[in-house]
Coordinates of C-alpha atoms (C1' of nucleotides) in Angstrom, one line a residue:
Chain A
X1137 CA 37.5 17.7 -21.4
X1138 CA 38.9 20.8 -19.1
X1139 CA 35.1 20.5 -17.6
X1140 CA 36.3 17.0 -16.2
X1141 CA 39.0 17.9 -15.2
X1142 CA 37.7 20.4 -12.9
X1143 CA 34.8 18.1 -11.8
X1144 CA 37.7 15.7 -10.5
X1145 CA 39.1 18.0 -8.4
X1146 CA 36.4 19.3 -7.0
X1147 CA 35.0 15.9 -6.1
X1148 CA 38.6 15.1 -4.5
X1149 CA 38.5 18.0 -2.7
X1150 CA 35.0 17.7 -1.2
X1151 CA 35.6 14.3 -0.5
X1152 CA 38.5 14.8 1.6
X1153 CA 36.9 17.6 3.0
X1154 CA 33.8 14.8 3.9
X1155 CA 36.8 12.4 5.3
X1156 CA 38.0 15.3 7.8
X1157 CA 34.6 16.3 8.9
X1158 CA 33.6 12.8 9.7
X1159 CA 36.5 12.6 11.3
X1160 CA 36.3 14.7 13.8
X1161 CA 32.3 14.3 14.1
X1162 CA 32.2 10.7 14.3
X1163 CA 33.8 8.0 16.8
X1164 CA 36.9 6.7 15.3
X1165 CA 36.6 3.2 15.2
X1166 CA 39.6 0.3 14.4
X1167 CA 39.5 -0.1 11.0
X1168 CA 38.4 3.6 10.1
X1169 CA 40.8 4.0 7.3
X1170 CA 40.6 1.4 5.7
X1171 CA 37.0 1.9 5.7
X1172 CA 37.7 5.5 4.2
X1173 CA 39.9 4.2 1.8
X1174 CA 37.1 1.6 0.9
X1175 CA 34.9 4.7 0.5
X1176 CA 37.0 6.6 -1.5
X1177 CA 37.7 3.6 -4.0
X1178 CA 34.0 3.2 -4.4
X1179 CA 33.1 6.9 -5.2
X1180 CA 36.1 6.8 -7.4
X1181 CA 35.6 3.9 -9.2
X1182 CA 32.0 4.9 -10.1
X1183 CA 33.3 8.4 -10.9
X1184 CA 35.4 7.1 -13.3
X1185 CA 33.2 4.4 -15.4
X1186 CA 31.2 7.4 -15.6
X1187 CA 33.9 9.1 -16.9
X1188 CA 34.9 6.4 -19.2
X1189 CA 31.2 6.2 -20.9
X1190 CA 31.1 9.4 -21.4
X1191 CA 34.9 9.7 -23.3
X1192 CA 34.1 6.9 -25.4
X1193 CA 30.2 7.4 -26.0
X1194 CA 31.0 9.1 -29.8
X1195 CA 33.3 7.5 -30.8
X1196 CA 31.6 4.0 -30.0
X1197 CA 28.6 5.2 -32.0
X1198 CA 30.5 6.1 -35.1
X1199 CA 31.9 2.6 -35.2
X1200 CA 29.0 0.6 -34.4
X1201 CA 27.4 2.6 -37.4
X1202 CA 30.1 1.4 -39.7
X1203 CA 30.6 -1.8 -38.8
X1204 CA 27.0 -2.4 -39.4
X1205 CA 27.0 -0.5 -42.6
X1206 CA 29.3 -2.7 -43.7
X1207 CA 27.9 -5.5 -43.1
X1208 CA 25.1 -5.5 -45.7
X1209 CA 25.0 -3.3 -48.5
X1210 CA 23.1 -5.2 -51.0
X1211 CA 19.5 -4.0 -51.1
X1212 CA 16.4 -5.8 -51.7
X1213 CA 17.3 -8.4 -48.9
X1214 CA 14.3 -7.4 -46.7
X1215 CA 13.8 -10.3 -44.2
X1216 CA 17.0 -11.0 -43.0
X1217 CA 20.6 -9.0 -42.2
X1218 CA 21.7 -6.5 -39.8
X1219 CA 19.9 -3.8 -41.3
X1220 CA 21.3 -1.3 -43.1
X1221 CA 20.1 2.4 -42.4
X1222 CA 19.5 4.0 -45.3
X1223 CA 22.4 6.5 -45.2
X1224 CA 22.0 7.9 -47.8
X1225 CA 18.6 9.3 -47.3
X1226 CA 19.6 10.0 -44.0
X1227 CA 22.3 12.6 -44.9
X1228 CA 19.6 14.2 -47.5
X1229 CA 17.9 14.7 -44.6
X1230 CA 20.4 16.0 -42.3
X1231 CA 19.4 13.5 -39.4
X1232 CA 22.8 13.2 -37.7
X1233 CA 23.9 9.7 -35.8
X1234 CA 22.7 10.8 -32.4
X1235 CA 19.4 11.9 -33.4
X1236 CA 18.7 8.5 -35.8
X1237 CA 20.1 6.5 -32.2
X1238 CA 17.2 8.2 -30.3
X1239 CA 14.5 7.6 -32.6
X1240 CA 15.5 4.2 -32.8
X1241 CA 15.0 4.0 -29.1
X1242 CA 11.5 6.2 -29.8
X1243 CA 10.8 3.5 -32.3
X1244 CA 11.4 0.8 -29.2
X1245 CA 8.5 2.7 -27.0
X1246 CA 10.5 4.1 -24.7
X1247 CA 10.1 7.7 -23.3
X1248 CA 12.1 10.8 -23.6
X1249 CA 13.4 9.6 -19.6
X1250 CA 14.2 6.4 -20.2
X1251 CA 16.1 7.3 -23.5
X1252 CA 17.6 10.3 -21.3
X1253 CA 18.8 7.4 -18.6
X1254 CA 20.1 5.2 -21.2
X1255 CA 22.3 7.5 -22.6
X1256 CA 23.7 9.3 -20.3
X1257 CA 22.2 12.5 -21.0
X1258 CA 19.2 15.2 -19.5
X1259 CA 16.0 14.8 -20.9
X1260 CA 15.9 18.2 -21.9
X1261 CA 18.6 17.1 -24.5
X1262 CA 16.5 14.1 -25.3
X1263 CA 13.8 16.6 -26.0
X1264 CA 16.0 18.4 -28.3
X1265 CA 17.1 15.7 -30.6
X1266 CA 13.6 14.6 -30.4
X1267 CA 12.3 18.6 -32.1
X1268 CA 15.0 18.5 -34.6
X1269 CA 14.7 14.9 -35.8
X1270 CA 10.8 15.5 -35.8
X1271 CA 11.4 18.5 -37.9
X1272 CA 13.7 16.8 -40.0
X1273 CA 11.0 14.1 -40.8
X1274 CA 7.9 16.5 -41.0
X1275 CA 6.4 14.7 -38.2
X1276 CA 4.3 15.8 -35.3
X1277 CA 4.2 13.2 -33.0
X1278 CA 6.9 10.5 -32.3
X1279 CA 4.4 7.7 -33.3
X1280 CA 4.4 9.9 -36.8
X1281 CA 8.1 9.9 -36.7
X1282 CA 8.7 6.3 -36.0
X1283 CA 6.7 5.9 -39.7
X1284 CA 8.3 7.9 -41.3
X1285 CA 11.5 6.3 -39.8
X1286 CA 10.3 3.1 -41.3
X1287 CA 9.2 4.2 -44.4
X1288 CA 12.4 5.8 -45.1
X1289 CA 14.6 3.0 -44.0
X1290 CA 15.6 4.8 -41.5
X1291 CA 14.4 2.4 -39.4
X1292 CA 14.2 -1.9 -39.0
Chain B
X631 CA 24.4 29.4 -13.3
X632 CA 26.5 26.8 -13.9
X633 CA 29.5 28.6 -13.7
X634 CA 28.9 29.6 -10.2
X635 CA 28.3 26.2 -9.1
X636 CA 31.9 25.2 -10.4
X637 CA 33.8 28.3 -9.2
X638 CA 32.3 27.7 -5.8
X639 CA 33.3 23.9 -5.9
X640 CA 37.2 25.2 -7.1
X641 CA 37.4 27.7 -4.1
X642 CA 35.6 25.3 -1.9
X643 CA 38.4 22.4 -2.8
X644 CA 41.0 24.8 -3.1
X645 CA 40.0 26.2 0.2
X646 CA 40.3 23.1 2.0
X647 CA 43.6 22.3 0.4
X648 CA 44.8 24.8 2.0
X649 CA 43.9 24.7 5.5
X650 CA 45.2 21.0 5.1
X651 CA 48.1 22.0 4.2
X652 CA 48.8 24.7 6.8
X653 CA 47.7 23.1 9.6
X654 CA 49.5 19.8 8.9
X655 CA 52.8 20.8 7.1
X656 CA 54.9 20.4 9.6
X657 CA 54.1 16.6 10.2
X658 CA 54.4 14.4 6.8
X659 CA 53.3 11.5 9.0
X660 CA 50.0 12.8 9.9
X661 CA 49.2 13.5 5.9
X662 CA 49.0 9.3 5.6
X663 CA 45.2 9.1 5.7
X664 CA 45.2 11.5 2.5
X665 CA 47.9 10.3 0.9
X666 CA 46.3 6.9 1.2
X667 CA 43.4 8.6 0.4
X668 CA 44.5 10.1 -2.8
X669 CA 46.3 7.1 -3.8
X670 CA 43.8 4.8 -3.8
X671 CA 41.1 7.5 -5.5
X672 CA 43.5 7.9 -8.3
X673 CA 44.0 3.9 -8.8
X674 CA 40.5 3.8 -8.7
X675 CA 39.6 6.6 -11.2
X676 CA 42.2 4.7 -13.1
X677 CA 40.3 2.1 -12.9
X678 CA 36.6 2.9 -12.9
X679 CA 38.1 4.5 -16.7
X680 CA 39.7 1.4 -17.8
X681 CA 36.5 -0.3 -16.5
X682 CA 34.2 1.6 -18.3
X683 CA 36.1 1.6 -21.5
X684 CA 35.6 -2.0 -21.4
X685 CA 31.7 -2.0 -20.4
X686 CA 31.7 0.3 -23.4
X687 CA 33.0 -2.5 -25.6
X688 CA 31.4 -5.1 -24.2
X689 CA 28.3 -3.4 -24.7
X690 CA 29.3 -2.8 -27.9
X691 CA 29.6 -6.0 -29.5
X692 CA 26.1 -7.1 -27.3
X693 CA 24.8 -4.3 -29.4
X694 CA 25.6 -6.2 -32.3
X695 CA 24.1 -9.4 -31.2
X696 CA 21.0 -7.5 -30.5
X697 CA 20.6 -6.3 -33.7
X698 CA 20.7 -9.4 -35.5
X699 CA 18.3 -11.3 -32.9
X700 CA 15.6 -8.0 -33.7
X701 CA 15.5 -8.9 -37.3
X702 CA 14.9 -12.7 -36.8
X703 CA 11.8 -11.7 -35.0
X704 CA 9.6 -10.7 -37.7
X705 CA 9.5 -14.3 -38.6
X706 CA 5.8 -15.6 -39.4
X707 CA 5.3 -12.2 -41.5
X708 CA 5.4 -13.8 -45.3
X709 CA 6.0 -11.3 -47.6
X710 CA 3.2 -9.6 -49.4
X711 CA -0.6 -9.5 -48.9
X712 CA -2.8 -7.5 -47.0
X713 CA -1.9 -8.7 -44.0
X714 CA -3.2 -11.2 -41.5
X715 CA -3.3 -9.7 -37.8
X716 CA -3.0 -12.6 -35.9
X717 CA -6.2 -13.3 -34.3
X718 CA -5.5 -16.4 -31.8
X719 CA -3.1 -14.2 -29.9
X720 CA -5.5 -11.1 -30.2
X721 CA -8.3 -13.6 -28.7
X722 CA -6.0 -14.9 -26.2
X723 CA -5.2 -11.3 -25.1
X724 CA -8.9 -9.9 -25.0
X725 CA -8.2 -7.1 -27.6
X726 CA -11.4 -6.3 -29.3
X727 CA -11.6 -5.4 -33.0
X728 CA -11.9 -1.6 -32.4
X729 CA -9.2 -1.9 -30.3
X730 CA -6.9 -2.9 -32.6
X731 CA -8.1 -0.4 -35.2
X732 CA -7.4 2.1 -32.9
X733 CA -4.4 0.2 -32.6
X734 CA -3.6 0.8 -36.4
X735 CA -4.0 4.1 -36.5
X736 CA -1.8 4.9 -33.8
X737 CA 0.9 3.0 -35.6
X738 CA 0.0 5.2 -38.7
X739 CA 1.2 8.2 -36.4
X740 CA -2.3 10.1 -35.9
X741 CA -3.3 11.5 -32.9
X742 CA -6.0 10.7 -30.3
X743 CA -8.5 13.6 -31.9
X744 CA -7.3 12.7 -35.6
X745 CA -8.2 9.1 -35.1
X746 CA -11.6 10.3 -33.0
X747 CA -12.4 12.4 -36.4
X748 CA -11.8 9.5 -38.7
X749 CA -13.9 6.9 -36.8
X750 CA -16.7 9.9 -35.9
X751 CA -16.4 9.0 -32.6
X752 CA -15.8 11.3 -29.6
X753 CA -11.5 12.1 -28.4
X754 CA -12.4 10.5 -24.9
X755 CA -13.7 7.1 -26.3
X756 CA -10.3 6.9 -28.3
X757 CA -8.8 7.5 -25.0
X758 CA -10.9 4.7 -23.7
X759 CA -9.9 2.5 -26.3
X760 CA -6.2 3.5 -26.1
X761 CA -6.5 2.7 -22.4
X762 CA -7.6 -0.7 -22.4
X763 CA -5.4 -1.3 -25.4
X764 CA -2.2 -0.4 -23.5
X765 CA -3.3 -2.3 -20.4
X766 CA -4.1 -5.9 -22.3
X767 CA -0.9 -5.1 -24.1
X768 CA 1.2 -4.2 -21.5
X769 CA 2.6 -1.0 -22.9
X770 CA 2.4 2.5 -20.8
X771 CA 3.3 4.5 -24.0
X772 CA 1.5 4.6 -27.4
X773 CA 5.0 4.0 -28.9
X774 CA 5.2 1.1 -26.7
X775 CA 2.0 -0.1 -27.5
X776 CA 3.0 -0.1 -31.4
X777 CA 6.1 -1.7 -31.0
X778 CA 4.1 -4.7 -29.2
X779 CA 1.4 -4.8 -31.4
X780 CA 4.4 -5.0 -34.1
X781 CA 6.1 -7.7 -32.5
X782 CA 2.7 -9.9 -31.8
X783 CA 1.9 -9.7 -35.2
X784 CA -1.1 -7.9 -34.9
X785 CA 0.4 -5.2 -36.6
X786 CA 1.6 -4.9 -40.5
Chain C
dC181 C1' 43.9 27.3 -35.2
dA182 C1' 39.3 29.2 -36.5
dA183 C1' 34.9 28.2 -38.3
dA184 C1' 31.1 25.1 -38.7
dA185 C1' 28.5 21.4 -37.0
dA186 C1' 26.8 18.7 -33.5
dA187 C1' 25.7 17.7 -28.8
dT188 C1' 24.5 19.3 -24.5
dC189 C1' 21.4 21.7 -21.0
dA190 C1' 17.9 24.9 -19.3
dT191 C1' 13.3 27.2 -19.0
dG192 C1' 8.7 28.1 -19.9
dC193 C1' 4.4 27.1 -21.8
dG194 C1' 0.5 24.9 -24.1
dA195 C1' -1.1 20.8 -25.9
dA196 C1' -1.4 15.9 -25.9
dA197 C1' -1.5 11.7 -23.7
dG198 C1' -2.5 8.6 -20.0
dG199 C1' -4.9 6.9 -15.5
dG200 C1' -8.9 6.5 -12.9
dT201 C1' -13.7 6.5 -12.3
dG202 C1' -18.4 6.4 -13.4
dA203 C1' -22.2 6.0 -16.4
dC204 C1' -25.5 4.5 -20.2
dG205 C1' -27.4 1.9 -24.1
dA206 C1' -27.2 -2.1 -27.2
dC207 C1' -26.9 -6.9 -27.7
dA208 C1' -26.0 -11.8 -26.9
dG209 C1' -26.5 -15.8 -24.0
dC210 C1' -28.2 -18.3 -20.2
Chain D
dG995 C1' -35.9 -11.7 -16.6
dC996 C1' -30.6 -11.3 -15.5
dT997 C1' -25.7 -11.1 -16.7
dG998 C1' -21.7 -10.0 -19.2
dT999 C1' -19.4 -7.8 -22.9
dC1000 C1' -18.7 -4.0 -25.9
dG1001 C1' -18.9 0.5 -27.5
dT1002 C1' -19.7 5.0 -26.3
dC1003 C1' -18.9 9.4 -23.5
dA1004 C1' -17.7 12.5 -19.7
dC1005 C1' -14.9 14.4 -15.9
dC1006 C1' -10.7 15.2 -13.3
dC1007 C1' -6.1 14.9 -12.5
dT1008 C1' -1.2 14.0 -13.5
dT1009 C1' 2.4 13.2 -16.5
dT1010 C1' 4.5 13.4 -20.8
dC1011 C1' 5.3 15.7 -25.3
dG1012 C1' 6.3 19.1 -28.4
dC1013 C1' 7.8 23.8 -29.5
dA1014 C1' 10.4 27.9 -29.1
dT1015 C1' 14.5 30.1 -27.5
dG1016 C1' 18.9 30.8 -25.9
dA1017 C1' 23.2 29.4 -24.2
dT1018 C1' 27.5 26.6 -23.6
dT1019 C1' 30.5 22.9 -24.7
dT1020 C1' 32.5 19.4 -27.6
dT1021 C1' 33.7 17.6 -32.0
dT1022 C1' 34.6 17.9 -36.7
dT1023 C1' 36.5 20.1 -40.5
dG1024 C1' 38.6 23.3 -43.7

DNA sequence: CAAAAAATCATGCGAAAGGGTGACGACAGC
DNA sequence: GCTGTCGTCACCCTTTCGCATGATTTTTTG
């Protein structure tokens, strides 16, 4: 949290920083303030979604995962429902929330990139999820891991 | 590393800060730009938070939507028996009947040389196989390729 | 608050996977 | 005969995965 902090004033500083140098580099034209201004609300408004996803990435997983946990506990209803990971197996195996959320994405074919994308994270931390959750399952491969997922309920 | 990079964005911004201020104490007036500046990049951050915070829920509840459309989609797969792959849309897509037993065992979770040791056929043929596989089906990925042959029900 | 757990990111390396191309033999159908 | 499909195999090259290791930050928990 002190880490975004920081960030934001370093990007306000740099930015005004930008403001003056174009200022002095470029030809002032009319409406250049408001086209600064314009600038400085784009930048800033895209900082801060950012910064808004990543404040209420957790705690937007954790409720998704009860909601839907709640929603159908009786068992042997395997056609239809929400599904309902099989928590219970999960915790026996250690496999935390974030690591079940990207093998689900493993489990929809896409690759350690285009999970990183999706959530906001580097792929190198994709990787990492990937290692533990594979270990976690005794699998080898992420096809090997996606049936195991299944098998275990794990996984729809 | 990291560190560096954010000390030398704090003495960079700080830096800045204080020529500004220095150089343009005297005259409140001439601070308008970033004043204006700084107004409008807080509202915005403002903003681009509350923004996100409500993408984030949004999302959310399309999450939840999601779900319950994946698990309609397994329709025309009744219950037991071994299984009928469906062969019109195999036909229709070209997919020969070692390809989709190569198909199978990728879903299983072997490996290119595992599955080239069960069928006693060379790694590079199962690569072959894989390769025209993926195209007819579309999929760049083996997990991809899975999670397609899954959902065309040529897949248990 | 302090300790533990979880999430994040990086780096390096070897193995696996994937794309492209070309080739050869078997076999069916015209 | 000729043609087309299928299965087989090889080579090269690039990308992606998986593994190990270490570090930092954030969140949870006692």
């Amino acid at each position: 949290m002190k880490r975004h902090v920081l960030i934001f004033g370093v990007v306000g500083g740099l930015l005004i920083a930008a403001l003056q140098y174009t200022e002095y580099r470029f030809i002032i034209i009319e409406h250049s303030v408001e086209l600064y201004g314009a600038l400085v609300a784009i930048l800033f408004a895209a900082f801060g979604i950012w910064l808004g996803l990543r404040i209420t990435r957790s705690r937007e997983t954790v409720r998704e995962t009860v909601v839907v946990r709640e929603v159908l506990v009786p068992a042997d209803a395997p056609a239809v429902g929400p599904f309902a990971p099989n928590t219970a197996r999960q915790q026996t195996l250690g496999i935390t929330a974030r690591e079940l959320e990207i093998l689900a994405l493993i489990a929809r074919g896409l690759s350690n990139r285009e999970i990183a994308t999706q959530l906001f994270v580097s792929e190198n931390t994709v990787k990492t999820h990937c290692a533990r959750a594979f270990d976690k399952l005794g699998a080898a491969r992420r096809t090997q891991a996606v049936q195991r997922g299944k098998e275990l309920g794990l996984l729809p």
